PDB file of C-alpha atoms in Angstrom:
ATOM      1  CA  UNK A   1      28.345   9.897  11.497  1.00  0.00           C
ATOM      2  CA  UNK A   2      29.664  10.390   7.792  1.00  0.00           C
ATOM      3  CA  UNK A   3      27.290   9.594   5.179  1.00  0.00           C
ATOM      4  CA  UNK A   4      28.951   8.873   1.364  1.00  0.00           C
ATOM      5  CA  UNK A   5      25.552   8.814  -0.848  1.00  0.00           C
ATOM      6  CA  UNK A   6      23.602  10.013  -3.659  1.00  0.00           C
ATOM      7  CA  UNK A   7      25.269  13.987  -2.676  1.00  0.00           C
ATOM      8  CA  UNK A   8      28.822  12.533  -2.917  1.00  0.00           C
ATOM      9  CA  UNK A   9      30.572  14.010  -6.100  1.00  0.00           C
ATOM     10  CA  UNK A  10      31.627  10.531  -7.507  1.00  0.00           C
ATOM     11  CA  UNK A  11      27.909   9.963  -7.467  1.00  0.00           C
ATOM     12  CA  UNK A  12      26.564  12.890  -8.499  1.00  0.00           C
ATOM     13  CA  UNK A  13      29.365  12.671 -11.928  1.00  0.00           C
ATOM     14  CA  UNK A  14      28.326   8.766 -12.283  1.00  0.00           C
ATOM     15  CA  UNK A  15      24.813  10.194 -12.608  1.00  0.00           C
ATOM     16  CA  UNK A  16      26.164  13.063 -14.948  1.00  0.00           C
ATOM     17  CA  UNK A  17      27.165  10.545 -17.108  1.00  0.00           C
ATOM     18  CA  UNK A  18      24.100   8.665 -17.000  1.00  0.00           C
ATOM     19  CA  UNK A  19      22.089   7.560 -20.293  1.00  0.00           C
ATOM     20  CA  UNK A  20      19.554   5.590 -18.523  1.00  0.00           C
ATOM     21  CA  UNK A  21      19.354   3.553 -15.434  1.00  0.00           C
ATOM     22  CA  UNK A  22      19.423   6.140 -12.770  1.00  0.00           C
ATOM     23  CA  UNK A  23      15.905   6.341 -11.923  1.00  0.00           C
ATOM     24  CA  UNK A  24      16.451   2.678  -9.939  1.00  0.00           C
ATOM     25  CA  UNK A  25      15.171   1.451  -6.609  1.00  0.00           C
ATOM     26  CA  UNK A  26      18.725   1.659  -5.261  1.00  0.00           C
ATOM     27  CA  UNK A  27      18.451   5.521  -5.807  1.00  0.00           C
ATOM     28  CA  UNK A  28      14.925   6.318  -4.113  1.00  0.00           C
ATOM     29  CA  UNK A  29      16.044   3.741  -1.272  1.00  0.00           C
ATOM     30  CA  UNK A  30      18.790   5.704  -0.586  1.00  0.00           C
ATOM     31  CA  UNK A  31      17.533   9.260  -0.507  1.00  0.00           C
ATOM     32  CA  UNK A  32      15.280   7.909   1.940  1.00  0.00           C
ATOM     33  CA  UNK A  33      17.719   6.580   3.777  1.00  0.00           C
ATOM     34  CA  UNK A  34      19.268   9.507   3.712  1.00  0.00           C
ATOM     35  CA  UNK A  35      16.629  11.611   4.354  1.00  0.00           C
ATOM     36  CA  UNK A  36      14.393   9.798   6.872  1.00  0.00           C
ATOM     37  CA  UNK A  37      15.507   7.285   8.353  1.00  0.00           C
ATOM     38  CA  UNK A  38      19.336   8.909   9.560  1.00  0.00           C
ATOM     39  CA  UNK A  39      18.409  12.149  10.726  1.00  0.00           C
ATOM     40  CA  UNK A  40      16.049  10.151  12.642  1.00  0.00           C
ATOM     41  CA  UNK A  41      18.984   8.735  14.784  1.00  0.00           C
ATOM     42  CA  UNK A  42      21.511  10.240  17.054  1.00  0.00           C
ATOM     43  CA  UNK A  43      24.067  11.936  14.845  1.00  0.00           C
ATOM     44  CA  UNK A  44      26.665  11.813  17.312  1.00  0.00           C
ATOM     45  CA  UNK A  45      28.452   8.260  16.024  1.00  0.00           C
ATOM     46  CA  UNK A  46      31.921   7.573  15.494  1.00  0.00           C
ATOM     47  CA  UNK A  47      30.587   5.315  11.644  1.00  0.00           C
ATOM     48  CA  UNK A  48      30.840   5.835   8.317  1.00  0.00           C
ATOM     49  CA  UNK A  49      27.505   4.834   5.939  1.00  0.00           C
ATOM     50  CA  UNK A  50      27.679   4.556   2.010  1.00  0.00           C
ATOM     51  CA  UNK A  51      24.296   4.585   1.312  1.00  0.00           C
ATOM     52  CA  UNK A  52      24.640   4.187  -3.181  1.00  0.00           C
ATOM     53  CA  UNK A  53      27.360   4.144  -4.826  1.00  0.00           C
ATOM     54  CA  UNK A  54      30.303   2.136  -3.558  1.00  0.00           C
ATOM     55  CA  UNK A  55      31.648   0.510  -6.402  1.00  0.00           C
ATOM     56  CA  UNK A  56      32.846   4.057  -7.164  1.00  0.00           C
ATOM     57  CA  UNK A  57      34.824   4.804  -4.316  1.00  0.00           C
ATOM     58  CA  UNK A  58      38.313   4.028  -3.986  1.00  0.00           C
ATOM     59  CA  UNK A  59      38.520   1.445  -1.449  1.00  0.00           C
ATOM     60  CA  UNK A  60      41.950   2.937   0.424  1.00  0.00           C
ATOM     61  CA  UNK A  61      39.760   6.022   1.038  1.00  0.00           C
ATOM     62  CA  UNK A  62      36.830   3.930   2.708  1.00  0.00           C
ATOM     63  CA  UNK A  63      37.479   3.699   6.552  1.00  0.00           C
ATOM     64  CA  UNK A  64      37.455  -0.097   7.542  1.00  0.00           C
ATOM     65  CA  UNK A  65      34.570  -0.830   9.706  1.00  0.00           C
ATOM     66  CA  UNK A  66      31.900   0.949   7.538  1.00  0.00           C
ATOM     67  CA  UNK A  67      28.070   0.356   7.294  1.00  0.00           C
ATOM     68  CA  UNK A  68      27.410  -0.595   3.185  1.00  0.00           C
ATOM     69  CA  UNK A  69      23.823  -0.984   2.105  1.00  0.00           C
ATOM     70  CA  UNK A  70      24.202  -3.985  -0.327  1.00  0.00           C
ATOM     71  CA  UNK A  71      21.816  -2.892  -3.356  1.00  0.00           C
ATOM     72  CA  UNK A  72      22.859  -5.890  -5.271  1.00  0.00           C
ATOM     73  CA  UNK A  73      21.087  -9.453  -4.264  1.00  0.00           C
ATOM     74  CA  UNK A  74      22.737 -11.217  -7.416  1.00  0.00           C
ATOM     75  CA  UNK A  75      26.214 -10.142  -8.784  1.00  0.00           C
ATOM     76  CA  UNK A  76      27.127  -8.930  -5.479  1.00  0.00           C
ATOM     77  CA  UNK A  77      30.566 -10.509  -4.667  1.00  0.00           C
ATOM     78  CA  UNK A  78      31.782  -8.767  -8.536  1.00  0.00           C
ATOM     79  CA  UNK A  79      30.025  -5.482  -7.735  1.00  0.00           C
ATOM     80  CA  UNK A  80      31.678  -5.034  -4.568  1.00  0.00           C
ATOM     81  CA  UNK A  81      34.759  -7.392  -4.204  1.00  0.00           C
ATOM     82  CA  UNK A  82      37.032  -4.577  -4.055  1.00  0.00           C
ATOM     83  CA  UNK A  83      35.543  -4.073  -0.553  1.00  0.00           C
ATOM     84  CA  UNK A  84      35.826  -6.827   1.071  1.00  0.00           C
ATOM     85  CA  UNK A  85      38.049  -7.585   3.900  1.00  0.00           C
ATOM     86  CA  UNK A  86      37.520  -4.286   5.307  1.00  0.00           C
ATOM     87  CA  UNK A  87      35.106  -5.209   8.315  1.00  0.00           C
ATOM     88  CA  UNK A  88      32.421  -3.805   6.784  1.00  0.00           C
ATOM     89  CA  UNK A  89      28.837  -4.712   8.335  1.00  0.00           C
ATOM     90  CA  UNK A  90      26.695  -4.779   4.800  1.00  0.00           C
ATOM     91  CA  UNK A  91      22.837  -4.364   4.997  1.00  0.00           C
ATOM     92  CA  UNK A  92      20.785  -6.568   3.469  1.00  0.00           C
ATOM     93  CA  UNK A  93      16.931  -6.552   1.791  1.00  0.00           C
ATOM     94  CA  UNK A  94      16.968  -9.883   1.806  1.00  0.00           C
ATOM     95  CA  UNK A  95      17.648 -13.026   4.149  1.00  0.00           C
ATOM     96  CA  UNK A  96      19.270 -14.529   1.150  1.00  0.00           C
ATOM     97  CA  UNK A  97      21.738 -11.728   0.420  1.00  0.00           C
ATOM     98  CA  UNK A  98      22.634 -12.243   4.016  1.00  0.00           C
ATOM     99  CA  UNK A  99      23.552 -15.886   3.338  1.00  0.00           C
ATOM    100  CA  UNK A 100      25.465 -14.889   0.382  1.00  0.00           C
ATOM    101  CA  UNK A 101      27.814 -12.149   2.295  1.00  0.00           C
ATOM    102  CA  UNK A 102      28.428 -14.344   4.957  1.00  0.00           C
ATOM    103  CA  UNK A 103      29.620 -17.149   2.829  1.00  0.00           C
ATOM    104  CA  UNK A 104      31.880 -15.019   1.475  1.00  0.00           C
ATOM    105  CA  UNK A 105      33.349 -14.110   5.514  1.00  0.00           C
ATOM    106  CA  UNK A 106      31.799 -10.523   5.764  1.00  0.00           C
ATOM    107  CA  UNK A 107      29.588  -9.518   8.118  1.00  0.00           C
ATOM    108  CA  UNK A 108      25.622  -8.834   7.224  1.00  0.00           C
ATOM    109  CA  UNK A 109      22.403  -7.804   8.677  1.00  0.00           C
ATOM    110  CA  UNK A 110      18.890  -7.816   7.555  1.00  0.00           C
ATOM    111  CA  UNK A 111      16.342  -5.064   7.190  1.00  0.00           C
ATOM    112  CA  UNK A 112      13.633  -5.286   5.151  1.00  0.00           C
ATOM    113  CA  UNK A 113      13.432  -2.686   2.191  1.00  0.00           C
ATOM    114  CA  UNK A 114      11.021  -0.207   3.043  1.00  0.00           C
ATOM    115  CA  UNK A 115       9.285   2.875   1.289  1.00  0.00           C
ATOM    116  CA  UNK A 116       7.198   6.012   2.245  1.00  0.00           C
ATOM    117  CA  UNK A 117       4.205   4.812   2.176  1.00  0.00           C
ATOM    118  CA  UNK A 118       2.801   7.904   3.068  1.00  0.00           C
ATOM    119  CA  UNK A 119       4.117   9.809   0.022  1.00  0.00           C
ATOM    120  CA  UNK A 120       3.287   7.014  -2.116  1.00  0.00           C
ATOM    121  CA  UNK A 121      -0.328   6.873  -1.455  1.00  0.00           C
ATOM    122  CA  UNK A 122      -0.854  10.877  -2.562  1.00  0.00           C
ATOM    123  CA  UNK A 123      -0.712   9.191  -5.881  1.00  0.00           C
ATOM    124  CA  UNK A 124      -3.579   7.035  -5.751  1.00  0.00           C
ATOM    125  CA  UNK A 125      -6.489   7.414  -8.704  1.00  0.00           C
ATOM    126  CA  UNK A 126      -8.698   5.836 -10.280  1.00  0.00           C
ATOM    127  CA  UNK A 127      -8.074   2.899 -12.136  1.00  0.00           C
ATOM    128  CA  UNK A 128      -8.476   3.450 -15.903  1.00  0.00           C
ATOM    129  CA  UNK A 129      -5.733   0.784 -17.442  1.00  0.00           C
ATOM    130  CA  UNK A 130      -4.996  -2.697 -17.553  1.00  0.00           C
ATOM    131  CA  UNK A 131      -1.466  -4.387 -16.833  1.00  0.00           C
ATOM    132  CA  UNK A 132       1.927  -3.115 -17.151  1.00  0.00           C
ATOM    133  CA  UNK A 133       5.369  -4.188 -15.928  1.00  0.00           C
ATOM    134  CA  UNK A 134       7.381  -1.843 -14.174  1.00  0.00           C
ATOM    135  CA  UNK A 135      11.116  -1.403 -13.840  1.00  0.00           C
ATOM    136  CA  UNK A 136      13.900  -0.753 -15.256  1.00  0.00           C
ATOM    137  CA  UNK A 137      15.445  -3.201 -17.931  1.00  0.00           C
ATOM    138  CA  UNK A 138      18.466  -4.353 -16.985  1.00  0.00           C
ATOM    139  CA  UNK A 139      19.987  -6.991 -19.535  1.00  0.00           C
ATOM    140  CA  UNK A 140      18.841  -9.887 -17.342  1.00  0.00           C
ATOM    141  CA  UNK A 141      15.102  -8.852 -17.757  1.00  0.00           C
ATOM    142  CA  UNK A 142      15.513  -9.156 -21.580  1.00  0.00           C
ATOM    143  CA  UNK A 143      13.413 -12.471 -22.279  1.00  0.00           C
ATOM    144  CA  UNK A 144      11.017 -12.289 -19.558  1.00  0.00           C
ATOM    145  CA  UNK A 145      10.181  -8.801 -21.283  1.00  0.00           C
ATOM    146  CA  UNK A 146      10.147 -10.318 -24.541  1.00  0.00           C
ATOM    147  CA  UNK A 147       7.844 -13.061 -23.122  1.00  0.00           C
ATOM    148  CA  UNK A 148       5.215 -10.625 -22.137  1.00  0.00           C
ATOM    149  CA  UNK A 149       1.890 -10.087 -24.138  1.00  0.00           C
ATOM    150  CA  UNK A 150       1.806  -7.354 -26.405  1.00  0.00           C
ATOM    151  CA  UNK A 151      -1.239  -5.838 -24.153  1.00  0.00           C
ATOM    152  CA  UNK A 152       1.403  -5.514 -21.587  1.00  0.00           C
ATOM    153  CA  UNK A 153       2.745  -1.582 -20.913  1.00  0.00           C
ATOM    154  CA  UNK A 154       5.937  -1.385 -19.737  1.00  0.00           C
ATOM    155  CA  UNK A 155       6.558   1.780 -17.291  1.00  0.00           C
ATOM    156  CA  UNK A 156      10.618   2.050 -17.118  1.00  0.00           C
ATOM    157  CA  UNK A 157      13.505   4.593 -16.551  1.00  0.00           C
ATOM    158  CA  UNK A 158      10.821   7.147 -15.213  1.00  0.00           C
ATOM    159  CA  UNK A 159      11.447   9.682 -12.120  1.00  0.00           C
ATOM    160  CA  UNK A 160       9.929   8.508  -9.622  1.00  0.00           C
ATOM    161  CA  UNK A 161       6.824  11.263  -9.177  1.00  0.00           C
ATOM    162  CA  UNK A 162       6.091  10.315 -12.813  1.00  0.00           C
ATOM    163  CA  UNK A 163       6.026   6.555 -12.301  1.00  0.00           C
ATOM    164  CA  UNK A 164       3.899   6.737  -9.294  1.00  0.00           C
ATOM    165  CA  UNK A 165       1.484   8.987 -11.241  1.00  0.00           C
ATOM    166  CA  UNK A 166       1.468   6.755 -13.797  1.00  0.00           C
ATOM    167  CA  UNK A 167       1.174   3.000 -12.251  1.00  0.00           C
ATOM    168  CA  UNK A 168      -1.642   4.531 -10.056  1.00  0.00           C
ATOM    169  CA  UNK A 169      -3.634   3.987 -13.321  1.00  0.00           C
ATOM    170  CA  UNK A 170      -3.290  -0.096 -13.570  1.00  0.00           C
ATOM    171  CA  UNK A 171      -5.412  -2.279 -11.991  1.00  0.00           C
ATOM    172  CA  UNK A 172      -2.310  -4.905 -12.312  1.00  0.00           C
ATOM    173  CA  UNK A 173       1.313  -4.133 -12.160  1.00  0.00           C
ATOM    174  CA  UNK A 174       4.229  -6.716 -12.466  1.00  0.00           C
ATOM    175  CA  UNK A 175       6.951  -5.661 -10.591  1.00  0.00           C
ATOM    176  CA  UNK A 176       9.451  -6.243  -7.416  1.00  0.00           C
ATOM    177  CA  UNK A 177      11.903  -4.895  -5.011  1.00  0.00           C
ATOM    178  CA  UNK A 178      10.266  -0.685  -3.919  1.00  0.00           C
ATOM    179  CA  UNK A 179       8.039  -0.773  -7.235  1.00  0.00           C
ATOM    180  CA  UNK A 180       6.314  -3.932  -6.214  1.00  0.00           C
ATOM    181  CA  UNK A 181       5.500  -2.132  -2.393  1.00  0.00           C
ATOM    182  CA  UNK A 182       4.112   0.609  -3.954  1.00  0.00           C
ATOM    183  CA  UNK A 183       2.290  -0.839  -6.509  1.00  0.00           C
ATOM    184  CA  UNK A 184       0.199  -2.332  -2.905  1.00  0.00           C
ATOM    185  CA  UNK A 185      -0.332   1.347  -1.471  1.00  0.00           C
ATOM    186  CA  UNK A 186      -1.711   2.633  -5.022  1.00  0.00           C
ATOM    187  CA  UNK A 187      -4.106  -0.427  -5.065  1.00  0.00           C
ATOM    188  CA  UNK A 188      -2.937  -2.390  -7.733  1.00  0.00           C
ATOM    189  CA  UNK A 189      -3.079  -6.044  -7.855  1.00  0.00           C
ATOM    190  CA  UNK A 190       0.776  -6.718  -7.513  1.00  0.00           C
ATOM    191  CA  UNK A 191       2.874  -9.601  -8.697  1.00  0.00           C
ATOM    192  CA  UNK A 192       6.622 -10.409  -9.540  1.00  0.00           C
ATOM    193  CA  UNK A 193       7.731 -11.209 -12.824  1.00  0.00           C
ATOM    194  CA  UNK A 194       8.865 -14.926 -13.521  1.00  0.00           C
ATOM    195  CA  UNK A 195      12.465 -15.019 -14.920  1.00  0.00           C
ATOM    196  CA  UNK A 196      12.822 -18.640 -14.920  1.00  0.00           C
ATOM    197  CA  UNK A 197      15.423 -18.553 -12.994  1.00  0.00           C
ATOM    198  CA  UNK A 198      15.419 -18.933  -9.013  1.00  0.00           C
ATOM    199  CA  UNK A 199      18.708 -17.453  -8.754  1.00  0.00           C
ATOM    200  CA  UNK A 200      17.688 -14.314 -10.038  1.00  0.00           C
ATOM    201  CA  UNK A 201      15.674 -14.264  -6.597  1.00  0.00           C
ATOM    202  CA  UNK A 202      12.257 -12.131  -7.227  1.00  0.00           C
ATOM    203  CA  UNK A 203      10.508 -12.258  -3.985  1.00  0.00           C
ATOM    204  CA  UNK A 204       6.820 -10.932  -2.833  1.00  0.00           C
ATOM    205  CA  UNK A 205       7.129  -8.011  -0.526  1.00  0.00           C
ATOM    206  CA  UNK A 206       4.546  -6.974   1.645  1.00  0.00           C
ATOM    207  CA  UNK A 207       4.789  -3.120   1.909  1.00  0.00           C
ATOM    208  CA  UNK A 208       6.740  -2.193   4.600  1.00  0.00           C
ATOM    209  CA  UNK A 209       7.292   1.653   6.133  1.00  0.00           C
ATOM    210  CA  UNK A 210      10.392   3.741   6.504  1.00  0.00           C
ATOM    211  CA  UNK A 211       9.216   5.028   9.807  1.00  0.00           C
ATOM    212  CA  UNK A 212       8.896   1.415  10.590  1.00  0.00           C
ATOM    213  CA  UNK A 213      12.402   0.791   9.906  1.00  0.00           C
ATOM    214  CA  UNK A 214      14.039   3.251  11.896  1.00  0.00           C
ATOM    215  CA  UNK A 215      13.695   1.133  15.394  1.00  0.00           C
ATOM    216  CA  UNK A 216      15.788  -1.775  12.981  1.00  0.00           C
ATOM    217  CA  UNK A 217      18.101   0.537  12.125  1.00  0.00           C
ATOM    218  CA  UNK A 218      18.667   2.414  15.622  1.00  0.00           C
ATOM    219  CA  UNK A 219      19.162  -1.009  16.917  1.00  0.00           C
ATOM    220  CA  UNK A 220      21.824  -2.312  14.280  1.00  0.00           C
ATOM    221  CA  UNK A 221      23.611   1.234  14.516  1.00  0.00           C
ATOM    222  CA  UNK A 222      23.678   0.935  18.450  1.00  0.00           C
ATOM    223  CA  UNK A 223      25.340  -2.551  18.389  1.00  0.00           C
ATOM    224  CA  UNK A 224      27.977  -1.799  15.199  1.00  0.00           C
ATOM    225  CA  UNK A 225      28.735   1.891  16.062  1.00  0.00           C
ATOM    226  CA  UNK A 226      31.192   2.448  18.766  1.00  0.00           C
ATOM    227  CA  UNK A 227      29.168   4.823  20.797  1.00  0.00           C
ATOM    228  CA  UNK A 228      25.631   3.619  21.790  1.00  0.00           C
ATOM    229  CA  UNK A 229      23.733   7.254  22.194  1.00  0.00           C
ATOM    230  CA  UNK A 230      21.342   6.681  19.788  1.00  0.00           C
ATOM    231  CA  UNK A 231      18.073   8.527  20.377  1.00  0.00           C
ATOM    232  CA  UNK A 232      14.689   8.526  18.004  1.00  0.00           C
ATOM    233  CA  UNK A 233      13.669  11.482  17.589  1.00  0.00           C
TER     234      UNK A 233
END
């Protein structure tokens, strides 16, 4: 198994050159990938996985057949276009990212996006604030974050341990995607935010644990890979 990630040096000089926007979902999703959920599988399999950060690869020096974790659910086919047609299999957080690869002749899968719930939950405390909305602001967020009252916080390009620390203190967050999930296991009172437009695709997520998703995973790898010795560990 070869895993091109957050530790790959076209990553780690994208992030370099970073002036805000790295502290993202698509990040923390795929250290944990990364970090939990592959080691958890038999190493010993003749794939490639790019876990973050494949619009920065040269696509002659991607093998054909590789796993992609699809981080984008709305701009997808320009993000990674200069991928396609390489028999990728591309893993999906949602059933309607699925719909959208396949329309456009790739290959997709669904797992759900999951998070460590355990590590999440050493950030609980008491409850001492109100709302806030929590993300990063990506241009498409602009009027729905105008929209919000001013007793609204807004919790945004934070490391992670800092952002957990600090939603732990609302009684209400606004959120989706990871910071939604864990906004659940810190006992908030979660909802997503309301862009007014369905196409932007905000969905409720029920939290959902790595170590859960490592049978999904094991499974998908044992079908797509072309050895089958997959063992959980």
């Amino acid at each position: 198994m070869k895993v091109i990630g957050t530790e790959s040096d076209r990553y780690l000089r994208w992030v370099s050159r970073c002036r805000g926007g790295m502290y993202n979902g698509a990040y923390y999703y795929a250290v944990e990938i990364e970090d939990i959920i592959l080691p958890s599988l038999g190493l010993d399999l003749d794939v490639t996985i790019i876990t973050a950060g494949l619009p920065l690869h040269n696509p002659r020096k991607i093998p054909d057949g590789s796993i992609a974790i699809c981080h984008n659910n709305q701009t997808l086919q320009n993000q990674y276009k200069k991928m396609f047609g390489k028999d990728f299999l591309w893993i999906c957080s949602k059933p309607s990212t699925v719909d959208k690869v396949e329309a456009l002749g790739e290959k997709a899968i669904y797992i759900p996006l999951s998070i460590d719930t355990r590590y999440v939950e050493k950030f609980k405390t008491e409850k001492t604030k109100d709302t806030a909305f929590v993300g990063n602001r990506w241009r498409f967020k602009e009027g729905y974050l105008r929209s919000l009252p001013d007793g609204v916080d807004r919790l945004t390009d934070m490391p992670r341990e800092e952002l957990l620390a600090e939603m732990a203190k609302y009684r209400r967050v606004i959120a989706e995607g990871r910071c939604l999930m864990e906004a659940q296991v810190l006992g908030c009172e979660a909802e997503i935010p309301d862009y007014g437009d369905s196409s932007l695709g905000a969905i409720f997520r029920e939290p959902f644990d790595t170590i859960e998703a490592i049978p999904l995973w094991a499974e998908t790898l044992a079908t797509f890979s072309k050895k089958t010795d997959i063992m959980i560990i």
